[in-house]
Structure formats: structure tokens, C-alpha cells
Amino acid sequence: MNMPLTLVVDDEPDILELLEITLGRMNIQTCCAENLGAARQLLAKQRFDLCLTDMRLPDGDGLELIDYIQERGLSLPVAVITAHGSIDVAIKAMKKGAFDFLTKPVDLAALRQLVNNALQTSQFQATGKDRRTRDILLGESAVMREIRSKIQKVARNQAPIYISGESGSGKELVAKLIHQQSPRSDKPFVAINCGAIPHELMESEFFGHKKGSFSGAIADKQGFFQAADGGTLFLDEVADLPLSLQVKLLRAIQEKKIRPVGEQLEVPVDVRLLSATHKELAKMVQEGSFRQDLYYRINVIELHLPPLRARASDIPQIATHLLARLAKANGLPVPELTESALKALMRYAFPGNVRELENILERALALHEGRCIEVEDLSLPAAEGQPAAEPDGVRAQAISLETYLANVEKKALVAVLKDNSGDKVAAAQQLGMTIRSLCYRLKKLGLE
Ligand SMILES: Nc1ncnc2c1ncn2[C@@H]1O[C@H](COP(=O)(O)OP(=O)(O)OP(=O)(O)O)[C@@H](O)[C@H]1O
Ligand SMILES: [Mg+2]
């Protein structure tokens, strides 16, 4: 590869010089711009591998530069340099798509780390490194497609991601996928259940400790942060972190440094932070049981997993896939789900989401006889006011399937129309139908 080229945008000569020298020692060429105008001109002329920009510039701010780069579809990572204490701006920048941030005064070790990460990302994209992953997120509903494309996008930068969703909806799976699709994939993915660690051990578990720092500390110990260095740290059930640790975590995120228990000096760490909880964190912030500043920092980008019942069209695919997997794991032939069994699954509310579906199928696999899994084998809990096995159950299900399909169709039509700003001709084209047939359907569904 050629010598990488970095665009540095800053109006302070001292910083420009510092960055130029540091990058030069890393065999990276720099090109400097003192303001937005000059930066835009350079970007129009040259291809860069990385852009480092100050937030405050004489003719605007770094956010405008991020916008400019995004609008042009340039794929270079942008990192912003912010004044000490103005993390809020850094968060704004990451929400806009910035790769990462540095605070002034610029810490050289952090700078080198950031630059290496960013260049790895560029190369990673350029070489189109093999991104096949072990895990797959199933579901062809519009939301699931959207989530998959979001995962791919956020995997490239360093912004903390907060994954929300009901229990069993796939939060941990999404966290793993973000890691597997990121340039950090060959480094560790460390998942921690924050609710399962005794409070008195927490600090040492997270940040490590020095031998002799407390009774029982018989040797130096690495914490989760050190274990995840270079990789990804997934804080599961983050709502369960005690307030005392929330303060320390906030510091670690902001400074990108940690201090092991009993240690004098802070050590730099390079981790991508992902977090998740099934609790309503925003509500906990209001109630004062979760720090607002920490919430704001771990939630730079939110990925929300809708409950399974809200994407019932995914159920057949997921169920079939899980059933095949379970059967293979148990050395059994793969049974077929009868149509009425599938319909019953599509009607069921799944308070425990995909995990519950997995459990139901596992039980059915063990209980069923013959080659098929029938409704009865599922032993679905009866929904309120809706006994599971009515004599005319099949008919009731058929009606509900129709309503269900109409809803799916409605949603799809509305989405495509919206994509095409209400242009029916374009929408019909995208849907592969004639304009007449589109108008007919809209009328039938009461969407005219
Ligand atoms: N879209 C999906 N495609 C395939 N498997 C899925 C999907 N969503 C979830 N799963 C599977 O369902 C199970 C539960 O998912 P996961 O552990 O990620 O849920 P969670 O949201 O972290 O749950 P909890 O809140 O209980 O921790 C896992 O076995 C996971 O692989
Ligand atoms: Mg989980």
C-alpha cells in the first residue's frame, strides 16, 4: 500500500505541527488545511485515507465538514478534535458519522491508536476483507433488513452503541455481529453481564487490580477493559451497574484510560463499547437510578430491536431455521412445521421473543411424533380471551392470517410510497406492478 495520506484541519499552527510530526513518524503523509474552505478544496482534488479535524474553525465547525464528506459519499473516516470537557460535541459528531474523537490537549498515545484504527478501517474497506460471520441475524421484514444494514454501517466506526429491546429479542446477537463485522474482529469480544458481578468486586473486575491492593489480591489481575483491549466490550444488562461504578465507567469512556485498583497511574485502553438492557434506561435516568451523563455517552447510536410479535412475518423463516439447527444439534431428522402450527406461531405474542420461540421449538422437537410438528406439539400458552384450541380454530386462524397479510401489505405500500415521496408511478415500478394494480390495492386497503 502507498503511504497513507491524512487531511488535518486546524487553525492552530502548534497543533498542526504536532500532528504532522507525530503522523510523519508513523510514515503517514499529511496535508493541512487551516479552515473549512481549504479543506473542501483539498477533498475535491485528492483522495485521503483519514481526516482529522478541529471542531472550531474560523469559517465554521467540524460538523459541517462531516456533513460535506457524507453528502459527497466519500468513505474516509473522520475524527474530530475537541476542547477538553466538550465531549457533547464529540458525541454529536459521532452521531453524524464521525469515526472517533480526541480531546485537547492531544494525548499522543491516543492519537496513534486512533490513527491506526482508522487506517485499518480504510484498508479493511478497500480490500473488502472477508466479512463472513459465524452468526446470522435472520428476518426479511423491513425492520430487520434495516437493522442488518445499520449493523454493517456502525461496525466501521468507534461510536458506542446502545442496543435496546425486550428480553430474548436478539440484543447479544446484534452485539456479536457488530464486532464480527468490524475491523476489530480478530481481537477479543468480551461480553459481561453487569447484573451478575458482586458489587464489591466490580471495580477490580472491570479495571483489574495490583497485587496486594486488597486482601485476596494475591497477584496482579487484568480487568475486562484490558481483556478487551483492541476489541469490543459488551456491557449486557448495563442498567444493573451500581452508581459508584457508573462514575468510573464514564471516566474510562471519556478519557480512554483506566486505573487498576491499587495502581497509581492510569493506563490507556482501546475498546469499542457496546451496551444493552431490556430495561427502560431512559426512564431509569428520569428516576435517578442511572446517570444521565453516562446514558448520553453509551447511547451515541441506538439500535432498537422490535419485539418478535411486531415482525410476525419473520416467524416462519426464523422458526424453520431454528428447528433445523436444533434437530441437527440433537442428531434428529428435521421435522416439518404444519401450516396450522406456523399460523399459530404467527399469532402468538412471544413475551420472551426469539429465545422463547427457540424454547418452544426445542420442546416440540422432543414431544412430537411422526414427521410433522402440529399445533398441539407447540403447547402454546393460550392468549387471554383466545383459547388455543377452538373447534373452529382453523377458520379463526384463516381470518386472522388474512388480516395479518393485509397489514403487511399496507405497511409495505406505505413505506414504498414514502420512499418515493408519494410518487405512485415510481412506487409501482419499485414494487414491480402496474400503476393500475397499485391504485386498486390502495383503494382496497383504504389507503386512498
Ligand atoms: N433475528 C434472529 N435470527 C436468528 N436468531 C436469533 C435472532 N434473534 C435472536 N436470535 C436467537 O435468540 C436467542 C436470544 O437472543 P439474544 O441472547 O441475543 O437475546 P437478548 O436480547 O440478549 O436477550 P436477553 O435480554 O434475555 O439477554 C439467541 O439464541 C439468538 O441467537
Ligand atoms: Mg442478552
Coordinates of C-alpha atoms and ligand atoms in Angstrom, one line a residue:
M1 CA 0.0 0.0 0.0
N2 CA 1.1 3.6 -0.7
M3 CA 1.9 5.9 2.2
P4 CA -1.4 6.8 3.7
L5 CA -2.5 10.4 3.3
T6 CA -4.2 12.3 6.1
L7 CA -6.0 15.6 5.9
V8 CA -5.5 17.7 9.0
V9 CA -7.9 20.6 9.5
D10 CA -7.0 23.0 12.3
D11 CA -6.2 26.7 12.5
E12 CA -3.7 26.4 15.4
P13 CA -0.2 26.2 14.0
D14 CA 1.1 24.3 17.1
I15 CA -1.4 21.5 16.8
L16 CA -0.9 21.3 13.0
E17 CA 2.8 20.9 13.7
L18 CA 2.3 18.3 16.4
L19 CA 0.1 16.2 14.3
E20 CA 2.3 16.5 11.3
I21 CA 5.4 15.3 13.2
T22 CA 3.6 12.5 15.0
L23 CA 2.0 11.2 11.8
G24 CA 5.2 11.6 9.9
R25 CA 6.9 9.3 12.4
M26 CA 4.2 6.8 11.7
N27 CA 5.0 7.0 8.0
I28 CA 1.9 8.9 7.3
Q29 CA 1.8 11.9 5.0
T30 CA -0.3 14.9 6.0
C31 CA -1.9 17.6 4.1
C32 CA -3.0 20.6 6.2
A33 CA -5.9 23.0 5.8
E34 CA -6.5 25.9 8.1
N35 CA -10.2 26.3 7.6
L36 CA -13.3 24.6 6.1
G37 CA -13.0 26.2 2.7
A38 CA -9.4 25.0 2.2
A39 CA -10.4 21.5 3.5
R40 CA -13.3 21.3 1.0
Q41 CA -11.0 22.3 -1.9
L42 CA -8.5 19.6 -0.9
L43 CA -11.1 17.0 -0.6
A44 CA -12.4 17.8 -4.0
K45 CA -9.0 17.3 -5.6
Q46 CA -7.4 14.5 -3.6
R47 CA -8.2 11.1 -2.2
F48 CA -7.5 10.9 1.6
D49 CA -7.3 7.9 3.9
L50 CA -8.2 9.8 7.0
C51 CA -9.3 13.3 8.1
L52 CA -8.6 14.8 11.5
T53 CA -10.4 18.0 12.1
D54 CA -10.7 20.5 14.9
M55 CA -14.2 21.3 15.9
R56 CA -13.9 25.1 16.0
L57 CA -12.6 26.6 12.7
P58 CA -12.5 30.2 11.6
D59 CA -15.2 29.7 9.0
G60 CA -17.5 27.1 10.6
D61 CA -17.2 23.9 12.6
G62 CA -16.1 20.3 12.1
L63 CA -19.6 19.1 12.0
E64 CA -20.1 20.9 8.7
L65 CA -17.1 19.1 7.4
I66 CA -18.6 15.8 8.4
D67 CA -21.8 16.7 6.6
Y68 CA -19.8 17.7 3.5
I69 CA -17.9 14.4 3.4
Q70 CA -21.1 12.4 4.0
E71 CA -23.0 14.2 1.3
R72 CA -20.3 13.5 -1.2
G73 CA -20.3 9.9 -0.2
L74 CA -16.6 10.0 0.5
S75 CA -15.8 6.9 2.6
L76 CA -12.9 8.3 4.6
P77 CA -13.0 8.1 8.3
V78 CA -13.2 11.5 10.1
A79 CA -12.1 12.0 13.6
V80 CA -12.8 15.2 15.5
I81 CA -10.5 17.0 17.9
T82 CA -12.5 18.8 20.7
A83 CA -11.6 21.0 23.5
H84 CA -11.2 19.3 26.8
G85 CA -14.6 19.0 28.5
S86 CA -16.7 19.4 25.4
I87 CA -17.5 15.7 25.0
D88 CA -21.0 16.7 24.0
V89 CA -19.7 18.0 20.7
A90 CA -17.8 14.8 20.1
I91 CA -20.9 12.8 20.7
K92 CA -22.8 15.0 18.2
A93 CA -20.0 14.4 15.7
M94 CA -20.2 10.6 16.2
K95 CA -24.0 10.7 15.8
K96 CA -23.4 12.3 12.4
G97 CA -21.0 9.6 11.4
A98 CA -17.6 10.6 12.7
F99 CA -15.3 7.7 13.3
D100 CA -14.0 8.7 16.7
F101 CA -12.8 11.7 18.7
L102 CA -9.7 13.1 20.5
T103 CA -9.7 15.7 23.3
K104 CA -7.2 18.5 23.7
P105 CA -4.5 18.5 24.9
V106 CA -3.9 15.7 22.4
D107 CA -2.5 12.6 24.0
L108 CA 0.0 11.2 21.6
A109 CA -0.6 7.5 22.5
A110 CA -4.3 8.0 22.0
L111 CA -3.7 9.8 18.7
R112 CA -1.5 6.9 17.4
Q113 CA -4.1 4.4 18.4
L114 CA -6.9 6.3 16.8
V115 CA -5.0 6.7 13.6
N116 CA -4.1 3.0 13.4
N117 CA -7.7 2.0 14.0
A118 CA -8.9 4.4 11.3
L119 CA -6.4 3.3 8.7
Q120 CA -7.2 -0.3 9.5
T121 CA -10.8 0.5 8.7
S122 CA -9.9 2.2 5.4
Q123 CA -7.8 -0.8 4.4
F124 CA -10.4 -3.1 5.6
Q125 CA -12.9 -1.5 3.3
A126 CA -10.5 -1.2 0.4
T127 CA -9.5 -4.8 0.5
G128 CA -13.1 -5.9 1.2
K129 CA -11.7 -8.3 3.8
D130 CA -13.7 -11.5 4.3
R131 CA -16.7 -10.5 6.4
R132 CA -18.4 -13.8 6.6
T133 CA -19.5 -14.2 10.1
R134 CA -20.5 -17.2 12.2
D135 CA -23.7 -15.8 13.5
I136 CA -26.6 -14.7 11.4
L137 CA -29.5 -12.4 12.1
L138 CA -32.5 -13.8 10.4
G139 CA -35.6 -12.0 9.3
E140 CA -36.6 -10.4 6.0
S141 CA -39.0 -7.9 7.4
A142 CA -38.2 -4.3 6.6
V143 CA -37.1 -3.5 10.1
M144 CA -34.7 -6.5 10.2
R145 CA -33.2 -5.6 6.9
E146 CA -32.7 -2.1 8.2
I147 CA -31.1 -3.4 11.3
R148 CA -28.7 -5.5 9.3
S149 CA -27.6 -2.6 7.2
K150 CA -27.2 -0.4 10.3
I151 CA -25.0 -3.0 11.8
Q152 CA -22.8 -3.0 8.8
K153 CA -22.6 0.7 8.9
V154 CA -21.9 1.2 12.6
A155 CA -19.4 -1.7 12.6
R156 CA -16.9 0.6 10.8
N157 CA -16.6 3.3 13.4
Q158 CA -16.0 3.5 17.1
A159 CA -19.1 5.1 18.4
P160 CA -20.7 3.5 21.5
I161 CA -23.9 1.7 20.5
Y162 CA -26.8 1.1 22.8
I163 CA -28.9 -1.9 21.9
S164 CA -32.4 -1.9 23.3
G165 CA -35.2 -4.4 23.0
E166 CA -37.2 -6.8 25.0
S167 CA -35.8 -9.9 26.6
G168 CA -34.8 -12.5 24.1
S169 CA -35.1 -10.2 21.1
G170 CA -31.5 -10.7 19.9
K171 CA -29.5 -7.9 21.6
E172 CA -26.5 -10.0 22.3
L173 CA -26.6 -11.5 18.8
V174 CA -26.5 -8.0 17.4
A175 CA -23.6 -7.0 19.6
K176 CA -21.6 -10.0 18.3
L177 CA -22.4 -9.2 14.7
I178 CA -21.2 -5.6 15.2
H179 CA -17.9 -7.0 16.5
Q180 CA -17.6 -9.7 13.8
Q181 CA -18.2 -7.2 11.0
S182 CA -15.7 -4.6 12.4
P183 CA -12.0 -4.3 11.8
R184 CA -11.7 -5.4 15.4
S185 CA -13.0 -8.8 14.6
D186 CA -9.7 -10.6 15.2
K187 CA -9.4 -9.1 18.7
P188 CA -11.5 -10.2 21.7
F189 CA -15.2 -9.7 22.1
V190 CA -15.8 -9.6 25.8
A191 CA -19.4 -9.8 27.0
I192 CA -20.2 -9.0 30.6
N193 CA -23.4 -9.5 32.4
C194 CA -23.3 -6.4 34.7
G195 CA -26.0 -7.8 36.9
A196 CA -24.1 -10.9 37.8
I197 CA -21.0 -9.4 39.4
P198 CA -20.9 -8.8 43.2
H199 CA -20.7 -5.1 43.8
E200 CA -17.6 -5.2 46.0
L201 CA -15.7 -6.9 43.2
M202 CA -16.9 -4.8 40.4
E203 CA -14.1 -2.2 40.2
S204 CA -11.5 -4.9 40.2
E205 CA -13.3 -7.0 37.6
F206 CA -13.7 -4.0 35.3
F207 CA -10.3 -2.4 35.6
G208 CA -8.1 -5.0 37.2
H209 CA -6.0 -4.7 40.3
K210 CA -2.5 -4.7 41.6
K211 CA -1.2 -7.5 43.7
G212 CA -1.7 -6.6 47.4
S213 CA -4.2 -3.8 46.7
F214 CA -6.7 -5.5 49.0
S215 CA -6.8 -8.7 51.0
G216 CA -7.3 -11.5 48.5
A217 CA -5.4 -9.7 45.7
I218 CA -2.7 -12.3 45.6
A219 CA -1.5 -11.4 42.1
D220 CA -1.9 -8.7 39.5
K221 CA -5.1 -9.1 37.7
Q222 CA -6.4 -7.9 34.4
G223 CA -9.9 -6.4 34.2
F224 CA -12.4 -6.7 31.4
F225 CA -11.1 -3.5 29.8
Q226 CA -7.6 -4.9 29.5
A227 CA -9.0 -8.3 28.3
A228 CA -11.0 -6.5 25.6
D229 CA -8.1 -4.2 24.5
G230 CA -8.2 -3.7 20.8
G231 CA -11.5 -5.4 20.6
T232 CA -15.1 -4.9 21.8
L233 CA -16.5 -4.7 25.3
F234 CA -20.2 -5.6 25.5
L235 CA -21.9 -4.5 28.7
D236 CA -25.0 -6.5 29.0
E237 CA -27.7 -5.5 31.5
V238 CA -25.9 -2.2 31.8
A239 CA -28.9 -0.9 33.8
D240 CA -27.7 -3.1 36.7
L241 CA -24.4 -1.2 37.2
P242 CA -24.3 0.4 40.6
L243 CA -23.9 4.2 40.6
S244 CA -20.4 4.1 42.0
L245 CA -19.2 2.1 39.0
Q246 CA -21.2 4.3 36.6
V247 CA -18.9 7.2 37.6
K248 CA -15.8 5.2 36.9
L249 CA -17.1 3.9 33.6
L250 CA -17.9 7.4 32.5
R251 CA -14.4 8.4 33.1
A252 CA -13.0 5.4 31.3
I253 CA -15.1 6.2 28.2
Q254 CA -14.2 9.9 28.3
E255 CA -10.5 9.6 28.9
K256 CA -10.0 6.2 27.2
K257 CA -7.9 5.4 30.2
I258 CA -8.4 3.3 33.2
R259 CA -6.8 2.9 36.6
P260 CA -6.5 -0.6 38.0
V261 CA -7.3 -0.8 41.8
G262 CA -4.2 -0.1 43.8
E263 CA -2.3 1.4 40.8
Q264 CA -1.1 5.0 40.8
L265 CA -1.0 5.5 37.1
E266 CA -3.8 5.4 34.5
V267 CA -3.3 3.1 31.5
P268 CA -4.7 3.8 28.1
V269 CA -7.2 1.3 26.7
D270 CA -8.6 0.9 23.3
V271 CA -12.1 -0.7 23.4
R272 CA -15.2 -0.3 21.5
L273 CA -18.1 -0.1 23.9
L274 CA -21.5 -1.7 23.2
S275 CA -24.2 -2.0 25.8
A276 CA -27.7 -3.4 26.2
T277 CA -30.5 -3.8 28.6
H278 CA -34.1 -4.9 28.4
K279 CA -35.0 -2.2 31.0
E280 CA -36.1 1.2 30.1
L281 CA -32.9 3.1 30.6
A282 CA -34.4 6.5 29.7
K283 CA -36.9 6.0 32.5
M284 CA -34.2 5.0 35.0
V285 CA -32.4 8.2 34.1
Q286 CA -35.5 10.2 35.0
E287 CA -35.9 8.3 38.2
G288 CA -32.3 9.0 39.1
S289 CA -31.1 5.4 39.2
F290 CA -28.9 5.7 36.1
R291 CA -26.6 8.6 35.5
Q292 CA -27.8 10.9 32.7
D293 CA -24.3 11.7 31.5
L294 CA -23.4 8.0 31.2
Y295 CA -26.6 7.3 29.4
Y296 CA -25.8 10.0 27.0
R297 CA -22.4 8.7 26.4
I298 CA -23.1 5.0 25.9
N299 CA -26.2 5.8 23.8
V300 CA -24.5 7.7 21.0
I301 CA -26.2 5.5 18.5
E302 CA -29.2 3.4 19.5
L303 CA -30.2 0.2 17.8
H304 CA -33.7 -0.9 18.7
L305 CA -34.8 -4.5 18.2
P306 CA -38.6 -4.6 17.9
P307 CA -40.4 -7.5 19.6
L308 CA -40.9 -10.6 17.5
R309 CA -44.7 -10.1 17.5
A310 CA -44.2 -6.8 15.8
R311 CA -42.4 -8.6 12.9
A312 CA -44.6 -11.7 12.7
S313 CA -43.7 -12.1 9.0
D314 CA -40.2 -13.2 10.2
I315 CA -41.5 -16.0 12.3
P316 CA -41.8 -18.7 9.6
Q317 CA -38.2 -18.2 8.5
I318 CA -36.7 -17.9 12.0
A319 CA -38.8 -20.9 13.2
T320 CA -37.7 -23.1 10.3
H321 CA -34.1 -22.2 10.6
L322 CA -34.0 -22.7 14.4
L323 CA -35.9 -26.0 14.1
A324 CA -33.3 -27.3 11.6
R325 CA -30.5 -26.2 13.8
L326 CA -32.0 -27.8 16.9
A327 CA -32.7 -31.0 15.1
K328 CA -29.2 -31.2 13.7
A329 CA -27.7 -30.5 17.1
N330 CA -29.6 -33.4 18.5
G331 CA -28.9 -35.7 15.6
L332 CA -32.6 -35.9 14.7
P333 CA -34.2 -35.6 11.3
V334 CA -35.6 -32.2 10.7
P335 CA -39.4 -32.2 11.2
E336 CA -41.8 -30.0 9.2
L337 CA -44.0 -27.4 10.9
T338 CA -47.5 -27.9 9.7
E339 CA -49.2 -24.9 8.2
S340 CA -51.6 -24.5 11.2
A341 CA -48.6 -24.8 13.5
L342 CA -46.9 -21.9 11.6
K343 CA -50.1 -19.8 11.7
A344 CA -50.4 -20.4 15.4
L345 CA -46.8 -19.2 15.9
M346 CA -47.5 -16.1 13.9
R347 CA -50.5 -15.3 16.1
Y348 CA -48.7 -15.9 19.4
A349 CA -47.4 -12.8 21.3
F350 CA -43.9 -14.2 22.3
P351 CA -43.3 -12.2 25.5
G352 CA -39.9 -13.9 25.5
N353 CA -39.3 -13.2 21.8
V354 CA -36.8 -15.3 19.8
R355 CA -35.4 -17.1 22.8
E356 CA -39.0 -18.2 23.7
L357 CA -39.5 -19.4 20.1
E358 CA -36.3 -21.4 20.5
N359 CA -37.6 -23.0 23.7
I360 CA -41.0 -23.8 22.3
L361 CA -39.4 -25.5 19.3
E362 CA -37.0 -27.4 21.4
R363 CA -39.9 -28.7 23.5
A364 CA -41.9 -29.5 20.4
L365 CA -39.0 -31.3 18.9
A366 CA -38.8 -33.6 21.9
L367 CA -42.5 -34.2 22.2
H368 CA -43.7 -34.5 18.6
E369 CA -44.4 -37.8 16.9
G370 CA -44.0 -38.6 13.2
R371 CA -42.6 -36.2 10.7
C372 CA -44.5 -33.1 11.5
I373 CA -44.9 -30.7 14.3
E374 CA -48.5 -29.9 14.9
V375 CA -50.1 -27.0 16.8
E376 CA -50.6 -29.2 19.8
D377 CA -46.9 -30.1 19.9
L378 CA -46.1 -26.4 20.4
S379 CA -48.2 -26.3 23.6
L380 CA -48.5 -22.5 23.2
P381 CA -49.9 -20.7 26.3
A382 CA -53.4 -19.7 25.4
A383 CA -53.7 -16.0 24.9
E384 CA -56.3 -14.2 27.0
G385 CA -59.8 -14.5 25.7
Q386 CA -58.5 -16.6 22.9
P387 CA -58.5 -20.3 23.8
A388 CA -55.7 -22.1 21.9
A389 CA -57.9 -24.9 20.6
E390 CA -61.3 -23.8 19.5
P391 CA -63.3 -26.2 17.4
D392 CA -63.4 -23.7 14.6
G393 CA -59.8 -22.8 15.3
V394 CA -58.7 -23.2 11.7
R395 CA -61.2 -20.8 10.4
A396 CA -60.4 -18.3 13.1
Q397 CA -56.8 -18.5 12.1
A398 CA -57.5 -18.2 8.4
I399 CA -59.3 -14.9 9.0
S400 CA -56.6 -13.6 11.2
L401 CA -54.0 -14.6 8.6
E402 CA -55.8 -12.6 6.0
T403 CA -56.0 -9.5 8.3
Y404 CA -52.4 -10.1 9.1
L405 CA -51.4 -10.2 5.4
A406 CA -53.4 -7.1 4.7
N407 CA -51.5 -5.3 7.4
V408 CA -48.2 -6.4 5.9
E409 CA -49.2 -5.2 2.5
K410 CA -50.4 -1.9 3.9
K411 CA -47.1 -1.3 5.6
A412 CA -45.1 -2.2 2.6
L413 CA -47.2 0.1 0.3
V414 CA -47.0 3.0 2.7
A415 CA -43.2 2.5 3.1
V416 CA -42.5 2.4 -0.7
L417 CA -44.8 5.4 -1.3
K418 CA -43.0 7.3 1.3
D419 CA -39.6 6.3 -0.2
N420 CA -40.8 7.7 -3.5
S421 CA -42.3 10.9 -1.9
G422 CA -45.8 9.8 -2.8
D423 CA -45.0 9.3 -6.5
K424 CA -47.3 6.4 -7.5
V425 CA -45.7 5.7 -10.8
A426 CA -42.2 5.3 -9.2
A427 CA -43.7 3.3 -6.3
A428 CA -45.5 0.9 -8.7
Q429 CA -42.2 0.5 -10.7
Q430 CA -40.3 -0.4 -7.5
L431 CA -43.0 -2.8 -6.4
G432 CA -42.9 -4.5 -9.9
M433 CA -46.6 -3.8 -10.5
T434 CA -48.7 -1.7 -12.8
I435 CA -50.0 1.7 -11.6
R436 CA -53.5 0.4 -12.0
S437 CA -52.9 -2.6 -9.8
L438 CA -51.2 -0.3 -7.2
C439 CA -54.2 2.1 -7.2
Y440 CA -56.6 -0.9 -6.9
R441 CA -54.7 -2.2 -3.9
L442 CA -54.5 1.2 -2.2
K443 CA -58.3 1.5 -2.6
K444 CA -58.9 -2.0 -1.3
L445 CA -56.8 -1.3 1.8
G446 CA -58.5 2.0 2.4
L447 CA -55.3 3.9 1.7
E448 CA -56.5 6.2 -1.0
Ligands
LIG1 N1 -33.0 -12.4 14.2 C1 -32.5 -13.6 14.8 N2 -32.1 -14.6 14.0 C2 -31.6 -15.7 14.5 N3 -31.5 -16.0 15.8 C3 -31.9 -15.0 16.6 C4 -32.4 -13.8 16.2 N4 -32.8 -13.0 17.2 C5 -32.4 -13.8 18.3 N5 -31.9 -14.9 18.0 C6 -31.5 -16.0 18.9 O1 -32.4 -16.0 20.0 C7 -31.7 -16.2 21.2 C8 -31.8 -15.0 22.1 O2 -31.1 -13.9 21.6 P1 -30.1 -12.9 22.5 O3 -29.5 -13.7 23.5 O4 -29.3 -12.1 21.6 O5 -31.3 -12.0 23.1 P2 -31.2 -10.8 24.2 O6 -31.9 -9.7 23.6 O7 -29.7 -10.6 24.5 O8 -32.0 -11.4 25.4 P3 -31.9 -11.0 27.0 O9 -32.5 -9.7 27.1 O10 -32.7 -12.0 27.6 O11 -30.5 -11.1 27.4 C9 -30.2 -16.4 20.8 O12 -30.0 -17.8 20.8 C10 -30.1 -15.8 19.5 O13 -29.1 -16.4 18.7
MG2 MG -28.8 -10.8 26.4

